[in-house]
mmCIF file of C-alpha atoms in Angstrom:
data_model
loop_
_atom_site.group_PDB
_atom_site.id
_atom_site.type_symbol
_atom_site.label_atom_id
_atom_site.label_comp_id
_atom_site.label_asym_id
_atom_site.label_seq_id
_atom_site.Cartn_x
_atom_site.Cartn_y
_atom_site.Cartn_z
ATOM 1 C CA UNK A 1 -9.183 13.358 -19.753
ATOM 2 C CA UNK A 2 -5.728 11.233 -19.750
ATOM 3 C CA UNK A 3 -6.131 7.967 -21.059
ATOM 4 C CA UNK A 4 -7.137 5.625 -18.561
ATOM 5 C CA UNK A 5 -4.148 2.865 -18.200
ATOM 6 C CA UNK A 6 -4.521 -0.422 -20.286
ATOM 7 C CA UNK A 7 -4.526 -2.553 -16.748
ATOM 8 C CA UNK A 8 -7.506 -0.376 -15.286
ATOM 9 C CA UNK A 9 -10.166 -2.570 -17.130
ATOM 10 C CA UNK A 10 -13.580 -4.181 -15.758
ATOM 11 C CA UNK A 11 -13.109 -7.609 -13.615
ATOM 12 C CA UNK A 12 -15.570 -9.268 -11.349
ATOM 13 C CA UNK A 13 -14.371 -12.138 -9.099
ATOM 14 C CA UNK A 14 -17.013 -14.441 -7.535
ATOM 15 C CA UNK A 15 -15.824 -16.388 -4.338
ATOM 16 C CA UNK A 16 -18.292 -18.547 -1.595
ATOM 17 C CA UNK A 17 -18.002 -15.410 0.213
ATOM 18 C CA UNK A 18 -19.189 -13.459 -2.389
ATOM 19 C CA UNK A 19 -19.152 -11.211 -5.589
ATOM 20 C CA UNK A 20 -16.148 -8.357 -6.238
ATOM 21 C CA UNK A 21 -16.585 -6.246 -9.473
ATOM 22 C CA UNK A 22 -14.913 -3.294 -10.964
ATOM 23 C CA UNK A 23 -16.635 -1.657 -13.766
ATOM 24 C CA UNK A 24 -17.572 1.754 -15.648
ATOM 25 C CA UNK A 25 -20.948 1.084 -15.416
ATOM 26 C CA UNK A 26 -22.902 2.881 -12.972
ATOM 27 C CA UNK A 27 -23.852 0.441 -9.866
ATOM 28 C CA UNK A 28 -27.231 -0.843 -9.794
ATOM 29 C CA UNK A 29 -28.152 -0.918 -5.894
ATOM 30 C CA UNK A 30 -30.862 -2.830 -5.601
ATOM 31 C CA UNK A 31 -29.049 -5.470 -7.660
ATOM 32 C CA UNK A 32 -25.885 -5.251 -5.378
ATOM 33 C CA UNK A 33 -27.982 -5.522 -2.482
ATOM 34 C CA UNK A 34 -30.759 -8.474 -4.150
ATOM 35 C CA UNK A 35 -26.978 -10.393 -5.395
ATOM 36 C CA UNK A 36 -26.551 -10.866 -1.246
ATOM 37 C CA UNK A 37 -29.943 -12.341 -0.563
ATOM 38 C CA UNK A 38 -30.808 -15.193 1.294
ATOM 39 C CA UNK A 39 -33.459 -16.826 3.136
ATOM 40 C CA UNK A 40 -31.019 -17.290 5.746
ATOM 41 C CA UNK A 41 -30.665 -13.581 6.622
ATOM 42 C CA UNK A 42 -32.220 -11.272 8.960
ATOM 43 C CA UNK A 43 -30.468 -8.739 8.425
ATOM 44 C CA UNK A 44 -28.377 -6.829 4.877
ATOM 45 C CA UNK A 45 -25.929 -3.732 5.743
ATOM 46 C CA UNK A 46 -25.362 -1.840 2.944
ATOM 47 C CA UNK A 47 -22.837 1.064 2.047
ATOM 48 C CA UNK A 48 -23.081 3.253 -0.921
ATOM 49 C CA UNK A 49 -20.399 5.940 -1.268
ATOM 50 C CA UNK A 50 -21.393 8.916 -3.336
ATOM 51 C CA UNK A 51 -19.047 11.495 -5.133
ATOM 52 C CA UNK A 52 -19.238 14.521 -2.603
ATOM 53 C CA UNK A 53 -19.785 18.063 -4.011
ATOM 54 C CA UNK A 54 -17.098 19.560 -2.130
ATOM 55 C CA UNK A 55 -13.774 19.146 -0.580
ATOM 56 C CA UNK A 56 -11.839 21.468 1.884
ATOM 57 C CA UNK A 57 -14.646 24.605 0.672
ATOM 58 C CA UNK A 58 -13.733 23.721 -2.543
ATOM 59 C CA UNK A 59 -16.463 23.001 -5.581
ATOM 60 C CA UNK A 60 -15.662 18.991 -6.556
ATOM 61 C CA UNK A 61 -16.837 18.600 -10.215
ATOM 62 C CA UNK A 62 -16.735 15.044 -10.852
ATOM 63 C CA UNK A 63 -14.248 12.278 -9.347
ATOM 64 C CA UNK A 64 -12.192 9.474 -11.898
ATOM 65 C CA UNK A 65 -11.143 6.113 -10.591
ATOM 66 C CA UNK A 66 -8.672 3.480 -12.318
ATOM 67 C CA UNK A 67 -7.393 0.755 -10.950
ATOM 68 C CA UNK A 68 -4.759 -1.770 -11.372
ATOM 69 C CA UNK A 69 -7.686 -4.057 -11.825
ATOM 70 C CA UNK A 70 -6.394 -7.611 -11.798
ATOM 71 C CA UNK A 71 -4.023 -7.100 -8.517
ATOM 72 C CA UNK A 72 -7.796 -4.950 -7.207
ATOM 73 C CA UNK A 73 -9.900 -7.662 -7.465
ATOM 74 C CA UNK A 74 -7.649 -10.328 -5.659
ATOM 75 C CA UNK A 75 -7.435 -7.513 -2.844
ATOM 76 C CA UNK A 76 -11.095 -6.916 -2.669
ATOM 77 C CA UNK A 77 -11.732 -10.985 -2.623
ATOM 78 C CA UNK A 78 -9.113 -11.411 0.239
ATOM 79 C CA UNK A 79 -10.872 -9.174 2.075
ATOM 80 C CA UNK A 80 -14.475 -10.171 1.855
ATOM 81 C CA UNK A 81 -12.829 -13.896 2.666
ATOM 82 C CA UNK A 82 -11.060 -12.282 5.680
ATOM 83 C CA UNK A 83 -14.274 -10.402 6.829
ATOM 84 C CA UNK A 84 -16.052 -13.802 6.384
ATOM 85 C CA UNK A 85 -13.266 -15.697 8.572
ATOM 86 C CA UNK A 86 -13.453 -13.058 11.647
ATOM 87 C CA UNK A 87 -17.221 -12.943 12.064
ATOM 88 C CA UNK A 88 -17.741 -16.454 13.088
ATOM 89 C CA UNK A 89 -19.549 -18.041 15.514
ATOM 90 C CA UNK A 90 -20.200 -21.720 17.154
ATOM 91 C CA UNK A 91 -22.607 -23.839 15.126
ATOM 92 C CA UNK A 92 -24.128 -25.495 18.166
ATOM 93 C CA UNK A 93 -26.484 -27.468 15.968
ATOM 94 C CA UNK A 94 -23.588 -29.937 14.855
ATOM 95 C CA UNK A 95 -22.355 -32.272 17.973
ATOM 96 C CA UNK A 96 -19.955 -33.146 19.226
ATOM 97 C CA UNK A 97 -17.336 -30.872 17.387
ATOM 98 C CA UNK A 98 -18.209 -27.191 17.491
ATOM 99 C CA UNK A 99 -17.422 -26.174 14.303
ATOM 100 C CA UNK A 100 -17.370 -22.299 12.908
ATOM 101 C CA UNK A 101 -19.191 -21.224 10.527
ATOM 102 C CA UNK A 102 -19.060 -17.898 9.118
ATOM 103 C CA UNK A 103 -21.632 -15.262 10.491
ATOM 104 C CA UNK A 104 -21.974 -13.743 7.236
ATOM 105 C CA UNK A 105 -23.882 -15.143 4.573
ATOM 106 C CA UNK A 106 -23.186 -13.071 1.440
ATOM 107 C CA UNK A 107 -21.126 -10.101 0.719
ATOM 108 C CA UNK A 108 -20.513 -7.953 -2.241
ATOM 109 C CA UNK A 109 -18.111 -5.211 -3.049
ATOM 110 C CA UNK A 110 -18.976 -2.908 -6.577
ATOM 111 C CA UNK A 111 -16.410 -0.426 -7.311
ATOM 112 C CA UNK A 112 -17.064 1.822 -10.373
ATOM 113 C CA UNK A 113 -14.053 3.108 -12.599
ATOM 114 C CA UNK A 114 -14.227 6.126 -14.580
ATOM 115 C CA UNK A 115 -16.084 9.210 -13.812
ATOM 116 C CA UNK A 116 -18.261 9.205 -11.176
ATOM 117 C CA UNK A 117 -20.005 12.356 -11.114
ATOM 118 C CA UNK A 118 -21.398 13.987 -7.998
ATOM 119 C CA UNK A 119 -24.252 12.499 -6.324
ATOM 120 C CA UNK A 120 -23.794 9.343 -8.311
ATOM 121 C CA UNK A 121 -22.348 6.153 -6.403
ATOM 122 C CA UNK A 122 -18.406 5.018 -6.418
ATOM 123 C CA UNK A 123 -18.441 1.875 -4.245
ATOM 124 C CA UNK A 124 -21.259 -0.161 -2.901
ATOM 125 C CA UNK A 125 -21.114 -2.839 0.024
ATOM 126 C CA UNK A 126 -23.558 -4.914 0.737
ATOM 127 C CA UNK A 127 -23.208 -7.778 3.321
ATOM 128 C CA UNK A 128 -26.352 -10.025 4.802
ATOM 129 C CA UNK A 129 -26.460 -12.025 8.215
ATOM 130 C CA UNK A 130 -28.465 -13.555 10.296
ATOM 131 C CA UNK A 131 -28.339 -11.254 12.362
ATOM 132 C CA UNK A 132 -27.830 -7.273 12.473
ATOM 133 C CA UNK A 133 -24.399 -6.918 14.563
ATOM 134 C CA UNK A 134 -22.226 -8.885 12.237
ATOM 135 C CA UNK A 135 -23.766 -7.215 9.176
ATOM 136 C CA UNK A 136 -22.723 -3.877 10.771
ATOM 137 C CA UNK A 137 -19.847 -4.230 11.310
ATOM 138 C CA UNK A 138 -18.605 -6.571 8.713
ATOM 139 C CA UNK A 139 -19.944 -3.813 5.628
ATOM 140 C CA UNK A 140 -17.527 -1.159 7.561
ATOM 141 C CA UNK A 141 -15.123 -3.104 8.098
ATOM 142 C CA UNK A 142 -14.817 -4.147 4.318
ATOM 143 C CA UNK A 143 -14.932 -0.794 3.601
ATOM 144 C CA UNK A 144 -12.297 0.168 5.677
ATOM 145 C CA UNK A 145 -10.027 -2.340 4.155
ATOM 146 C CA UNK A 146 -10.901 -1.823 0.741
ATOM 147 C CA UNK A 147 -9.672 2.217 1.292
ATOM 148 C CA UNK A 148 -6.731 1.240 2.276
ATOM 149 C CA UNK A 149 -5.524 -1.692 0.458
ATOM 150 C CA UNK A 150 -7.037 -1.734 -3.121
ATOM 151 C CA UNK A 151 -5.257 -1.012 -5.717
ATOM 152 C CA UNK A 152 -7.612 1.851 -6.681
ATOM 153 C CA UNK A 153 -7.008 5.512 -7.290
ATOM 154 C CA UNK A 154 -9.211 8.576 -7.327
ATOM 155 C CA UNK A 155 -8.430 12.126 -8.513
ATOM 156 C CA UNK A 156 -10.724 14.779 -7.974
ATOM 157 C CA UNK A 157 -11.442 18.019 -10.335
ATOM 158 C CA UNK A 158 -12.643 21.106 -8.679
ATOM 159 C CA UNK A 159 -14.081 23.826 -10.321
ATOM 160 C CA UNK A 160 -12.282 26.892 -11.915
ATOM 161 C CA UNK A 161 -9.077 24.739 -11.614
ATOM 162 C CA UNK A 162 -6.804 23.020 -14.729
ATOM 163 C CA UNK A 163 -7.623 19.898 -15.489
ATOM 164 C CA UNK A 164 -4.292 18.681 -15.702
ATOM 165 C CA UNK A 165 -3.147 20.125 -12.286
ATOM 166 C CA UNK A 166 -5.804 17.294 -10.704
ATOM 167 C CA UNK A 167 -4.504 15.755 -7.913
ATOM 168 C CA UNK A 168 -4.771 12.087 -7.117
ATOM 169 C CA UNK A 169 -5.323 11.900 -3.834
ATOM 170 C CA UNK A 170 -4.173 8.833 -0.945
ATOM 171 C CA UNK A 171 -6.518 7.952 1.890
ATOM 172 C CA UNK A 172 -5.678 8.870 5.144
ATOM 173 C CA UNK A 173 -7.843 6.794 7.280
ATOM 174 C CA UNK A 174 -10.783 9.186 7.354
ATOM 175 C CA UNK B 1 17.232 -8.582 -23.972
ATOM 176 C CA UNK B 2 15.481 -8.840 -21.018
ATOM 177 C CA UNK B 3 12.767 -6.490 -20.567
ATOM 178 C CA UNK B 4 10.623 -6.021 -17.481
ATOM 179 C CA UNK B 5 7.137 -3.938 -17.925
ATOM 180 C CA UNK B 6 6.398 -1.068 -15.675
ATOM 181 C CA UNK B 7 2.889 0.053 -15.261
ATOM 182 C CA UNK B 8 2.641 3.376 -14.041
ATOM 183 C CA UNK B 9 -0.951 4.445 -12.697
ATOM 184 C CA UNK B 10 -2.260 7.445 -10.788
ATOM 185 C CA UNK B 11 0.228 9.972 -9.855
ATOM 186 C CA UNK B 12 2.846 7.947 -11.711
ATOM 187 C CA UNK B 13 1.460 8.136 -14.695
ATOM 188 C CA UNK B 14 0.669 11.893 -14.530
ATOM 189 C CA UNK B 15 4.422 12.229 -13.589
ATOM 190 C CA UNK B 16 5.791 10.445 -16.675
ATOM 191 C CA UNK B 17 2.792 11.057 -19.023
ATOM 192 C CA UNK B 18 2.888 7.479 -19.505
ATOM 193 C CA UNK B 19 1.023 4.647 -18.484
ATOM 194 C CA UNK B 20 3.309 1.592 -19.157
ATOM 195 C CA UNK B 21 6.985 1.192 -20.164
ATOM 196 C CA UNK B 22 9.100 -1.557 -20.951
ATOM 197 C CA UNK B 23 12.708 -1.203 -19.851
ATOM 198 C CA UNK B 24 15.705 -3.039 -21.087
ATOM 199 C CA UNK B 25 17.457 -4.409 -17.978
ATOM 200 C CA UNK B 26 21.376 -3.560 -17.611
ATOM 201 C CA UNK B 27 23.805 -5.766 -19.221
ATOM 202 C CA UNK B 28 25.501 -9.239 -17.795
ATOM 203 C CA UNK B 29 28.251 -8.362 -15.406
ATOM 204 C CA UNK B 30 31.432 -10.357 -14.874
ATOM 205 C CA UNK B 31 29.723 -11.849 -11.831
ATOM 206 C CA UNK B 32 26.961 -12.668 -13.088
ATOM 207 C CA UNK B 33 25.973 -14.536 -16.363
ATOM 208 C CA UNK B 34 22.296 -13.329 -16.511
ATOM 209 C CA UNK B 35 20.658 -10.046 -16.606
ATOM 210 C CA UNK B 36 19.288 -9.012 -13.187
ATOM 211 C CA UNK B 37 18.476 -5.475 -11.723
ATOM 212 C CA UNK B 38 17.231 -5.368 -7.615
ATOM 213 C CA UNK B 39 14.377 -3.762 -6.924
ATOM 214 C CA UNK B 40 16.004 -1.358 -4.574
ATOM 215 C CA UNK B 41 17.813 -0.125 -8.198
ATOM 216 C CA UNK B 42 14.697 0.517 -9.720
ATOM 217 C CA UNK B 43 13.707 3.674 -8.476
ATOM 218 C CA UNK B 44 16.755 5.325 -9.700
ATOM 219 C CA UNK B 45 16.824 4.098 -12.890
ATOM 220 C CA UNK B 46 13.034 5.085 -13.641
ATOM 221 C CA UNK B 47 13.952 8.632 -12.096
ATOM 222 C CA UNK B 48 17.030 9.129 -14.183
ATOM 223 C CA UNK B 49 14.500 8.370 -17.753
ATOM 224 C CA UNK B 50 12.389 10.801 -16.407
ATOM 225 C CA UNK B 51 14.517 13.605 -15.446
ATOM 226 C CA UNK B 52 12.707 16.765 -14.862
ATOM 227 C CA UNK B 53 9.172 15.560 -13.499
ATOM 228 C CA UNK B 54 7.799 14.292 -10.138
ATOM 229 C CA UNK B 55 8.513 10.564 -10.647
ATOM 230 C CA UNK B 56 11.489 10.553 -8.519
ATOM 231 C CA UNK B 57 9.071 12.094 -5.398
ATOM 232 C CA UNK B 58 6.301 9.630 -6.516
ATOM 233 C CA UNK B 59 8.727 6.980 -6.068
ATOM 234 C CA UNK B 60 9.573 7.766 -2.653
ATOM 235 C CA UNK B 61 6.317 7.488 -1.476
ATOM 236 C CA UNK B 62 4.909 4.355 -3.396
ATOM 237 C CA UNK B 63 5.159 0.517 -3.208
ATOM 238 C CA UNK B 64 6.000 -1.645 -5.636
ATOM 239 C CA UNK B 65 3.700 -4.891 -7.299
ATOM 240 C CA UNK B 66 6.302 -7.247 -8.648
ATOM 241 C CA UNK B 67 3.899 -9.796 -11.080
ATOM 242 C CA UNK B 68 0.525 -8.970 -8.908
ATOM 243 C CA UNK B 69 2.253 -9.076 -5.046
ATOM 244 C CA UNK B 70 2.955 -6.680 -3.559
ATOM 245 C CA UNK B 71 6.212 -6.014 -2.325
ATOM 246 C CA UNK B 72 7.003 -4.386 1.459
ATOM 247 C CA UNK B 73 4.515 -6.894 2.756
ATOM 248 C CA UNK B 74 6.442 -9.106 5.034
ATOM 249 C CA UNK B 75 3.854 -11.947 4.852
ATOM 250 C CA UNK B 76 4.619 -11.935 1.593
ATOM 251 C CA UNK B 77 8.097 -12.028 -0.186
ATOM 252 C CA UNK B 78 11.438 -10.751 1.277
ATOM 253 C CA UNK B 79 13.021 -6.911 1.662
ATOM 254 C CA UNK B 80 12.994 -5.382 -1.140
ATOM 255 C CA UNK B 81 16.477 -5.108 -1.375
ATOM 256 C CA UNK B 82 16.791 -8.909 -1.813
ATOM 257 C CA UNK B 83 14.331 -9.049 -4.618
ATOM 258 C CA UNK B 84 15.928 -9.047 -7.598
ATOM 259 C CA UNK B 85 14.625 -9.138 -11.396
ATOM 260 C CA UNK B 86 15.674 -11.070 -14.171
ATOM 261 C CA UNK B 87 13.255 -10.277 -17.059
ATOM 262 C CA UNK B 88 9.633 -10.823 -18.034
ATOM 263 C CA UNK B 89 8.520 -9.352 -14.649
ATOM 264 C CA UNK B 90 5.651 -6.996 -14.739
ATOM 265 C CA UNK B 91 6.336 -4.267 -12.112
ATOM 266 C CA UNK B 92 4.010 -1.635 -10.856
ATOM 267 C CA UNK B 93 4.402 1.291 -9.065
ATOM 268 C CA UNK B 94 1.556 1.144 -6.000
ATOM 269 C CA UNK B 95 1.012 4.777 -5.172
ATOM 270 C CA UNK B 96 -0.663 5.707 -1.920
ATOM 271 C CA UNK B 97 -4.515 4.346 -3.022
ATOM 272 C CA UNK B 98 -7.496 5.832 -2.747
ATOM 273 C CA UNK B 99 -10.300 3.517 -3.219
ATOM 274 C CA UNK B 100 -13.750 3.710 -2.001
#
C-alpha cells in the first residue's frame, strides 16, 4: 500500500456538543454509543457504516481512508455544533425569556483511517435526545454532512484488479 | 526563498506519487518587492512539475485548503483569484471527498 500522507494522522476533538475522533483503531461501538450517555436521554440514534463487499457487481476487498486530519476534525466539530444549533427547542421551564436549548444532548462522530476491511465499521454516529425525532434525524443528518464536507478520502480495491490502478472515489450524494 | 508546502492527498497524491512538496515561489517582479504567486497560478505551475500524469485533471476538479480554510467557500475568504500567497502558506489540494 502507498504510504499514507504525513497529515492523515489520529486527532480527536472534544466540544460541549460532543466527541470527533479519527483513528486506525477499529471503533469500539458500545463505547461510541456509552461516550453519548446521559440520564437526560430517552432516546440514542446510532449509525455504523460498514465496508460493503461489493460495488457495481464488483468483489470490494478491503476499503483505505486518510484524511487531511487536522482541517477533518474542525469539519466534523462544526458540524456536530451546527446539528446541535438546528435541533432546538423552547425551554419553557425558564420564565420569562424563552430561551433555546439544544435538543440534542450528546453526539459523537468516529471515523477510522486505514484499512477497513469488509464487514468491519468505517464511521460511527451516535447522537442521544430526549426524545426519538431529534435523535433521528440529527445522526443522518451528521452523516450526511460529514460525506460531503470532511476532508476524508476512501479508495476501494476490488478483486482480480492492480492495486495501484485503485480508484479514490468522491461521494455523490448517495 | 519563500516556500509554500503543498500537501497532496488522495487522487493527488496517486497522480504525483507524492504526498507533500515544497515549492519555491517565483521571483520579485519590478512591481512588486515581495514574492507572491495567486492561487489561480497555482494549478499551472503544479501541472507543469508534473508533466505527464493526471495532476493537471485532478486539479480541475479539486478545491484548494490555503493554511486549514478552505478556499471557494464564500463565507469564508475571497475568489480565489484574489488570494494571493506570499510564503510559509501550507496549501492543500481538496479532492472531491469521500468520507463516511
Amino acid at each position: 500500500m502507498a504510504t499514507a500522507p504525513s497529515a492523515s494522522v489520529e486527532a480527536r476533538l472534544d466540544i460541549p456538543e460532543g466527541t470527533c475522533v479519527l483513528t486506525y483503531d477499529p471503533l469500539d461501538v458500545q463505547s461510541i454509543i456509552h461516550s453519548v450517555a446521559d440520564d437526560g436521554a430517552g432516546a440514542t440514534a446510532v449509525f455504523i457504516g460498514t465496508t460493503r463487499n461489493s460495488f457495481k457487481g464488483k468483489v470490494v476487498t478491503r476499503l483505505d481512508y486518510q484524511a487531511y486530519s487536522k482541517m477533518a476534525i474542525k469539519t466534523m466539530a462544526n458540524i456536530l455544533r451546527d446539528a446541535h444549533s438546528r435541533y432546538t427547542r423552547s425551554d419553557h421551564h425558564t420564565a420569562p425569556s424563552d430561551t433555546k436549548t439544544s435538543s440534542l444532548i450528546k453526539s459523537a462522530v468516529h471515523h477510522r483511517l486505514g484499512t477497513v476491511p469488509v464487514g468491519e465499521p468505517s464511521i460511527v454516529i451516535a447522537v442521544s435526545s430526549p426524545h426519538r425525532k431529534e435523535a433521528f434525524v440529527a445522526c443522518e443528518l451528521i452523516l450526511e454532512e460529514v460525506k460531503m464536507k470532511a476532508q476524508i478520502w476512501k479508495r476501494e480495491f476490488y478483486e482480480g484488479e492492480r492495486e495501484d490502478e485503485a480508484e479514490w472515489k468522491a461521494n455523490t450524494g448517495h | 526563498m519563500p516556500t509554500i508546502t503543498v500537501l497532496y492527498f488522495a487522487a493527488a497524491s496517486t497522480a504525483t506519487g507524492l504526498t507533500t512538496e515544497e515549492l519555491p515561489l517565483p521571483a520579485p517582479s519590478e512591481s512588486d518587492n515581495a514574492s507572491c504567486l495567486p492561487l489561480s497560478a497555482l494549478a499551472d505551475l503544479l501541472a507543469a512539475r508534473h508533466p505527464g500524469t493526471k495532476l493537471r485533471e485532478v486539479l480541475a476538479q479539486s478545491q484548494w485548503a490555503v493554511d486549514e480554510e478552505m478556499v471557494d467557500d464564500p463565507a469564508q475568504v475571497d475568489d480565489p483569484a484574489q488570494v494571493v500567497l506570499r510564503g510559509g502558506e501550507e496549501v492543500a489540494v481538496i479532492c472531491p471527498v469521500s468520507g463516511g
